[in-house]
mmCIF file with all atom_site columns, C-alpha atoms in Angstrom:
data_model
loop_
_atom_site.group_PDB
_atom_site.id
_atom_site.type_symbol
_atom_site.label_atom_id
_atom_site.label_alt_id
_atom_site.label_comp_id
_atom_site.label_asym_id
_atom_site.label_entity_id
_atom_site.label_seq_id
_atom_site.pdbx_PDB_ins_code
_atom_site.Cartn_x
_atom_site.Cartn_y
_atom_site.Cartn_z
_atom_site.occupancy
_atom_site.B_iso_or_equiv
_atom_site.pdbx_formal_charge
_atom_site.auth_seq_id
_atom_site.auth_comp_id
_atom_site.auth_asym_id
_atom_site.auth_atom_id
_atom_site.pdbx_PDB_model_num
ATOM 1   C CA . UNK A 1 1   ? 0.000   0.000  0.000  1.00 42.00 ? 1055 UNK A CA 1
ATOM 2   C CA . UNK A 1 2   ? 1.593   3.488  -0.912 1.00 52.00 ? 1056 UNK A CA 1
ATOM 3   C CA . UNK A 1 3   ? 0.669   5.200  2.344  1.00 54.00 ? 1057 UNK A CA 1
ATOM 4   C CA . UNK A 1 4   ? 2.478   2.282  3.965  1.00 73.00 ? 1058 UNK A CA 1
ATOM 5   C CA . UNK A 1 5   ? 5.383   3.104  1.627  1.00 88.00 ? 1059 UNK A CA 1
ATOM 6   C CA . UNK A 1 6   ? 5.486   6.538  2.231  1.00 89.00 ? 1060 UNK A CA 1
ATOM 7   C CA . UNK A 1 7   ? 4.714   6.313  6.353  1.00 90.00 ? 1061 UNK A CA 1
ATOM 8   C CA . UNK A 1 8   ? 7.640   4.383  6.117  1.00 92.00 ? 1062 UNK A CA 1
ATOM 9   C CA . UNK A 1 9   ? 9.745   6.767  4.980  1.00 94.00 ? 1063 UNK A CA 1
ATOM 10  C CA . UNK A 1 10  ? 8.001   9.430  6.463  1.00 94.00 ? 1064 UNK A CA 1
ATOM 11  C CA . UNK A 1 11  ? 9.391   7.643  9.734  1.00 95.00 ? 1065 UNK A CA 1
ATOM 12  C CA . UNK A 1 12  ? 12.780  7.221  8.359  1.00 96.00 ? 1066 UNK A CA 1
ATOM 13  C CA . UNK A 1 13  ? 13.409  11.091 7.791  1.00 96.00 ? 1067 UNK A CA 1
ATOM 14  C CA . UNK A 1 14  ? 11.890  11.658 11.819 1.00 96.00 ? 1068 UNK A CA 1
ATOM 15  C CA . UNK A 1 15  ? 14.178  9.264  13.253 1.00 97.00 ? 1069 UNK A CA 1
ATOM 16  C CA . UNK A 1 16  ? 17.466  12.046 10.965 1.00 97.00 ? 1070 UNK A CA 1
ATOM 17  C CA . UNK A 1 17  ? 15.543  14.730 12.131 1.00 98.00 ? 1071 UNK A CA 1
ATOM 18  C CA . UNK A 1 18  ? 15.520  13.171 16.347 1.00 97.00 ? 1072 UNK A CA 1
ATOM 19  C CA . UNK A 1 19  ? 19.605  12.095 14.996 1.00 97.00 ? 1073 UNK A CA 1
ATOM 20  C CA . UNK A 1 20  ? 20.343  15.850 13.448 1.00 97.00 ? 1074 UNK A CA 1
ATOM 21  C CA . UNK A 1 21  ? 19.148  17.388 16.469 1.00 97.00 ? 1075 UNK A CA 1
ATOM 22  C CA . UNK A 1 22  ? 20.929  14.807 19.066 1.00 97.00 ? 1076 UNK A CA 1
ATOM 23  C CA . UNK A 1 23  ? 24.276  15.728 17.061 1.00 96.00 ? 1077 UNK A CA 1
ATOM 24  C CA . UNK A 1 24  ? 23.423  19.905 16.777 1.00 96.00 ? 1078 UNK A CA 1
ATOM 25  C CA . UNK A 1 25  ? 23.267  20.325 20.647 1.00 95.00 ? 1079 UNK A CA 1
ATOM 26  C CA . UNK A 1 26  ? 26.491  18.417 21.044 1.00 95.00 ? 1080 UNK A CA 1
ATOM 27  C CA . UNK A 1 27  ? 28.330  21.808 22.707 1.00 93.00 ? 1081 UNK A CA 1
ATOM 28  C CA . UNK A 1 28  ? 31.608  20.430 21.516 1.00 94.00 ? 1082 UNK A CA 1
ATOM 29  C CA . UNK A 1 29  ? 30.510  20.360 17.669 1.00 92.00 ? 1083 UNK A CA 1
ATOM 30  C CA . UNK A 1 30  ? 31.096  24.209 17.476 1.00 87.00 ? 1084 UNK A CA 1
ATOM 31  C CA . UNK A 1 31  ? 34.585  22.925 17.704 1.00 94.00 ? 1085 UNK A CA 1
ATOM 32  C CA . UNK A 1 32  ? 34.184  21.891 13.746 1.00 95.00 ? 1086 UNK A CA 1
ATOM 33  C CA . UNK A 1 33  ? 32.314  24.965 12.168 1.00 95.00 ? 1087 UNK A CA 1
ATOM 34  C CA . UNK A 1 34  ? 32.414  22.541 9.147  1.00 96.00 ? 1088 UNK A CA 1
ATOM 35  C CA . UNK A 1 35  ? 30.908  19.527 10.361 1.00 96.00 ? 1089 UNK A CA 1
ATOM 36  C CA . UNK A 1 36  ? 27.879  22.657 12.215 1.00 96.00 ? 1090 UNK A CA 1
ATOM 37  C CA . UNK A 1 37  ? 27.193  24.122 9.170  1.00 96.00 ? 1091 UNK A CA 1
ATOM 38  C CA . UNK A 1 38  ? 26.701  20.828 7.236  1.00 96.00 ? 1092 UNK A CA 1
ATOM 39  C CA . UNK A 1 39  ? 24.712  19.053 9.925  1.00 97.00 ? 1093 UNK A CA 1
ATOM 40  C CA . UNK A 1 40  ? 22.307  22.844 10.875 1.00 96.00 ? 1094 UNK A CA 1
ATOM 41  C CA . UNK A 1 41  ? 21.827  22.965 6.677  1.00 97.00 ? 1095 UNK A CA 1
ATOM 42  C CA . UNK A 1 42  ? 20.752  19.527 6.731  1.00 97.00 ? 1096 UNK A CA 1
ATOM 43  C CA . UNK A 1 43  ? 18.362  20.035 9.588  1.00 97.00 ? 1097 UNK A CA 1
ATOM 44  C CA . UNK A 1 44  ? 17.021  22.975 8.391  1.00 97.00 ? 1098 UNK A CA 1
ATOM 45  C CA . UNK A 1 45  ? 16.106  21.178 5.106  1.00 97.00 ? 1099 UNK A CA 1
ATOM 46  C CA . UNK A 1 46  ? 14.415  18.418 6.654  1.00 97.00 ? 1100 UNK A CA 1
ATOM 47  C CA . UNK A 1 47  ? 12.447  20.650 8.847  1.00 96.00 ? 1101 UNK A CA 1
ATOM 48  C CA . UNK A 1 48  ? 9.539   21.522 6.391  1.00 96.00 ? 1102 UNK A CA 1
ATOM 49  C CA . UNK A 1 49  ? 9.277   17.630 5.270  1.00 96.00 ? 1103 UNK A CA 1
ATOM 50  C CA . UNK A 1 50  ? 8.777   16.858 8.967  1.00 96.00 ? 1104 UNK A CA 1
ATOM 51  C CA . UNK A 1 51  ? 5.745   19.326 9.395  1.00 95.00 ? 1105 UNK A CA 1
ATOM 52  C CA . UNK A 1 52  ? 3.933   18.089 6.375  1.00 94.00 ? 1106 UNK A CA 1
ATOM 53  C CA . UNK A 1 53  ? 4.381   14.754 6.992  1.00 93.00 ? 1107 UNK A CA 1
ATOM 54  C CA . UNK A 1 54  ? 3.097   15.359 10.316 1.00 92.00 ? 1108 UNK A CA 1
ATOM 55  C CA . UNK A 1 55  ? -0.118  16.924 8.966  1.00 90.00 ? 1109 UNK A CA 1
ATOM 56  C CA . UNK A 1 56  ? -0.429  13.957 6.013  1.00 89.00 ? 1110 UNK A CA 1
ATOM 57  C CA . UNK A 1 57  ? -0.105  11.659 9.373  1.00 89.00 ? 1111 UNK A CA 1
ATOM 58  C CA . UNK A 1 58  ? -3.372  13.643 10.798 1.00 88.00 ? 1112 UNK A CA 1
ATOM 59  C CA . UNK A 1 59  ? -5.104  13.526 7.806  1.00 85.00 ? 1113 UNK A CA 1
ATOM 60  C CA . UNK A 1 60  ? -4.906  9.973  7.042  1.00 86.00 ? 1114 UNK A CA 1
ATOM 61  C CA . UNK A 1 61  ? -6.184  9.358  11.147 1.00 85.00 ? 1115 UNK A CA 1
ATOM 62  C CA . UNK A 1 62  ? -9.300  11.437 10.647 1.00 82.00 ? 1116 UNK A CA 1
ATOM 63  C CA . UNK A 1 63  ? -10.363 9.901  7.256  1.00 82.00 ? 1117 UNK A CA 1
ATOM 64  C CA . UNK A 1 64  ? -10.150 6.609  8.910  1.00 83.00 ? 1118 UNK A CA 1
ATOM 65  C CA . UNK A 1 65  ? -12.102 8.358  11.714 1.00 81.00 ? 1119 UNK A CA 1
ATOM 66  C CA . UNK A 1 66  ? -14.221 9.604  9.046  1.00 77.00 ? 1120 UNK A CA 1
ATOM 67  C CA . UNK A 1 67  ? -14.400 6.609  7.390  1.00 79.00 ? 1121 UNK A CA 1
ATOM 68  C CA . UNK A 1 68  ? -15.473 4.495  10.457 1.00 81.00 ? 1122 UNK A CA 1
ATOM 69  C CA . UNK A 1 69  ? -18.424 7.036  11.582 1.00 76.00 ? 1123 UNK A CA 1
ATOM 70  C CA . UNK A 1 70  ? -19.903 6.573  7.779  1.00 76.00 ? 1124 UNK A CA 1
ATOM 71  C CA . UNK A 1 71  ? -19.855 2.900  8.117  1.00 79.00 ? 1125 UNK A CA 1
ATOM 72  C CA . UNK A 1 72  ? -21.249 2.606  11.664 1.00 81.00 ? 1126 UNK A CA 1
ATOM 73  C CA . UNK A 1 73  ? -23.278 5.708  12.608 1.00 72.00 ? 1127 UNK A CA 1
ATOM 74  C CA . UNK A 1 74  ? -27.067 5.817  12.043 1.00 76.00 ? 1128 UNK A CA 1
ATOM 75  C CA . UNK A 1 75  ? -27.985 9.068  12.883 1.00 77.00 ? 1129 UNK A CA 1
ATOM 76  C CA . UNK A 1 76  ? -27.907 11.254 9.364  1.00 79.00 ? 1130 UNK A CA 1
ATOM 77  C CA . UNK A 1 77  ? -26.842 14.377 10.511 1.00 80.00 ? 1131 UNK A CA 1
ATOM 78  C CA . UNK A 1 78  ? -23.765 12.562 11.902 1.00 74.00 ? 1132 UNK A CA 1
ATOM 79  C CA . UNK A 1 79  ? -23.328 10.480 8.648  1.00 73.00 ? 1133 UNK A CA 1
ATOM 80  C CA . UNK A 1 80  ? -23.273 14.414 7.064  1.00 78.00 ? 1134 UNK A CA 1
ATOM 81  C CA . UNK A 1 81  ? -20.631 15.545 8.927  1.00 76.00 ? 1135 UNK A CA 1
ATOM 82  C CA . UNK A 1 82  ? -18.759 12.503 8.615  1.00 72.00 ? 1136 UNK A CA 1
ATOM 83  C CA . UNK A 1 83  ? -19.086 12.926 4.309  1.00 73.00 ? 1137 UNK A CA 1
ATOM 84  C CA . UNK A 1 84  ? -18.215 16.589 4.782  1.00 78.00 ? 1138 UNK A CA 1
ATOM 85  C CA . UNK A 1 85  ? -14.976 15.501 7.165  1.00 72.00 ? 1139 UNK A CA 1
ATOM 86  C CA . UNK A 1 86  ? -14.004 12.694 4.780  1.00 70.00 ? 1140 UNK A CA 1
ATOM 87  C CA . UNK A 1 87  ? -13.902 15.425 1.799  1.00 72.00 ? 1141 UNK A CA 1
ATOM 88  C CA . UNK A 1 88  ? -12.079 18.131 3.422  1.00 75.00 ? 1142 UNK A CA 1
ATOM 89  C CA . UNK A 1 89  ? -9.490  15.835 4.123  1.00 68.00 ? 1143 UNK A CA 1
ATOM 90  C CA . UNK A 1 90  ? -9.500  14.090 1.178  1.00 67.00 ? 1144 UNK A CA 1
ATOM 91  C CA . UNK A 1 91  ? -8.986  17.276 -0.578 1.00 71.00 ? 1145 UNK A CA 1
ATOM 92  C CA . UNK A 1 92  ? -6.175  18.455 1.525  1.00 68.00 ? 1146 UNK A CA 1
ATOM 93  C CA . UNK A 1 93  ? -4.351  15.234 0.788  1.00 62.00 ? 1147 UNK A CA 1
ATOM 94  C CA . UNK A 1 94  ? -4.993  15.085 -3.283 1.00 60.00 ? 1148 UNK A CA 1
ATOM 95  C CA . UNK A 1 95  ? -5.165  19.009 -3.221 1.00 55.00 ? 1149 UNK A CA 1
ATOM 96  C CA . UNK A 1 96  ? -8.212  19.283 -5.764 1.00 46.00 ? 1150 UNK A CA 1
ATOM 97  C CA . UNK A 1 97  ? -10.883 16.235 -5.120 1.00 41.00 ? 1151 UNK A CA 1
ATOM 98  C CA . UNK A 1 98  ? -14.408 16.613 -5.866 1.00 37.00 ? 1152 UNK A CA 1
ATOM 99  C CA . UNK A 1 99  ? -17.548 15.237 -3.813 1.00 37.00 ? 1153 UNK A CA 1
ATOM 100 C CA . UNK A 1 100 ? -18.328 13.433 -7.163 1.00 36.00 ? 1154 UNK A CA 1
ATOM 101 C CA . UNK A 1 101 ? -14.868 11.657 -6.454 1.00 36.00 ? 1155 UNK A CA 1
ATOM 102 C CA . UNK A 1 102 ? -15.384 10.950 -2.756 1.00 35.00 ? 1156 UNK A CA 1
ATOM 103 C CA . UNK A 1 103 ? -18.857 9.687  -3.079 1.00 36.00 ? 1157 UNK A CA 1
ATOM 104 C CA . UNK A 1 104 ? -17.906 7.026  -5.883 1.00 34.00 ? 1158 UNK A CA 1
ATOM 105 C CA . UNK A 1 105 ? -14.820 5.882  -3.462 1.00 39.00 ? 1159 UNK A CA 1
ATOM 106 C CA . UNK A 1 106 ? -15.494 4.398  -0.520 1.00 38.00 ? 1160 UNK A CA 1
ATOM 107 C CA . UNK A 1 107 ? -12.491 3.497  0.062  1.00 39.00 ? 1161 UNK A CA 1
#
């Protein structure tokens, strides 16, 4: 599954990120200005992945959410909300979905 795939490596770039940030309050790296710079560029680079792959993480938990209230709830105003929830987030993960698109996957 690609979100597998990706969550994966999603995970992979956290664990650099924990690493890069272990290694940058080291006091005794200012000692190699070299070795800083490389390691703060790095770090700075990986920041922005980090923060959308936290937010792809959130979306994918409340269309499952989403998801689960559609296929269990019985109350319609509830089922409503949980369409409208499961498009919003759908679109913030595909960037341009349509309702047309969400309805006819109900996956």
């Amino acid at each position: 599954m690609p979100e597998n795939s990706l969550l994966t490596k999603l995970d992979g770039i956290r664990r650099k990120y924990e690493t890069l940030q272990q290694q940058l309050s080291d006091p005794s790296l200012v000692q190699d200005m070299k070795r800083y710079i490389t390691l703060n560029k790095e770090y700075a680079e990986i920041g922005p992945i980090i923060q959308v792959g936290e937010k792809y993480k959130n979306a994918i938990g409340n269309l499952a959410s989403a998801k689960e209230l559609l296929l269990t709830e019985k109350d319609e105003a509830m089922r409503e909300y949980a369409k409208e929830k499961r498009l919003r987030n759908w679109k913030s993960r595909s960037g341009n979905g349509t309702e047309d698109q969400i309805s006819a996957d109900p996956g």
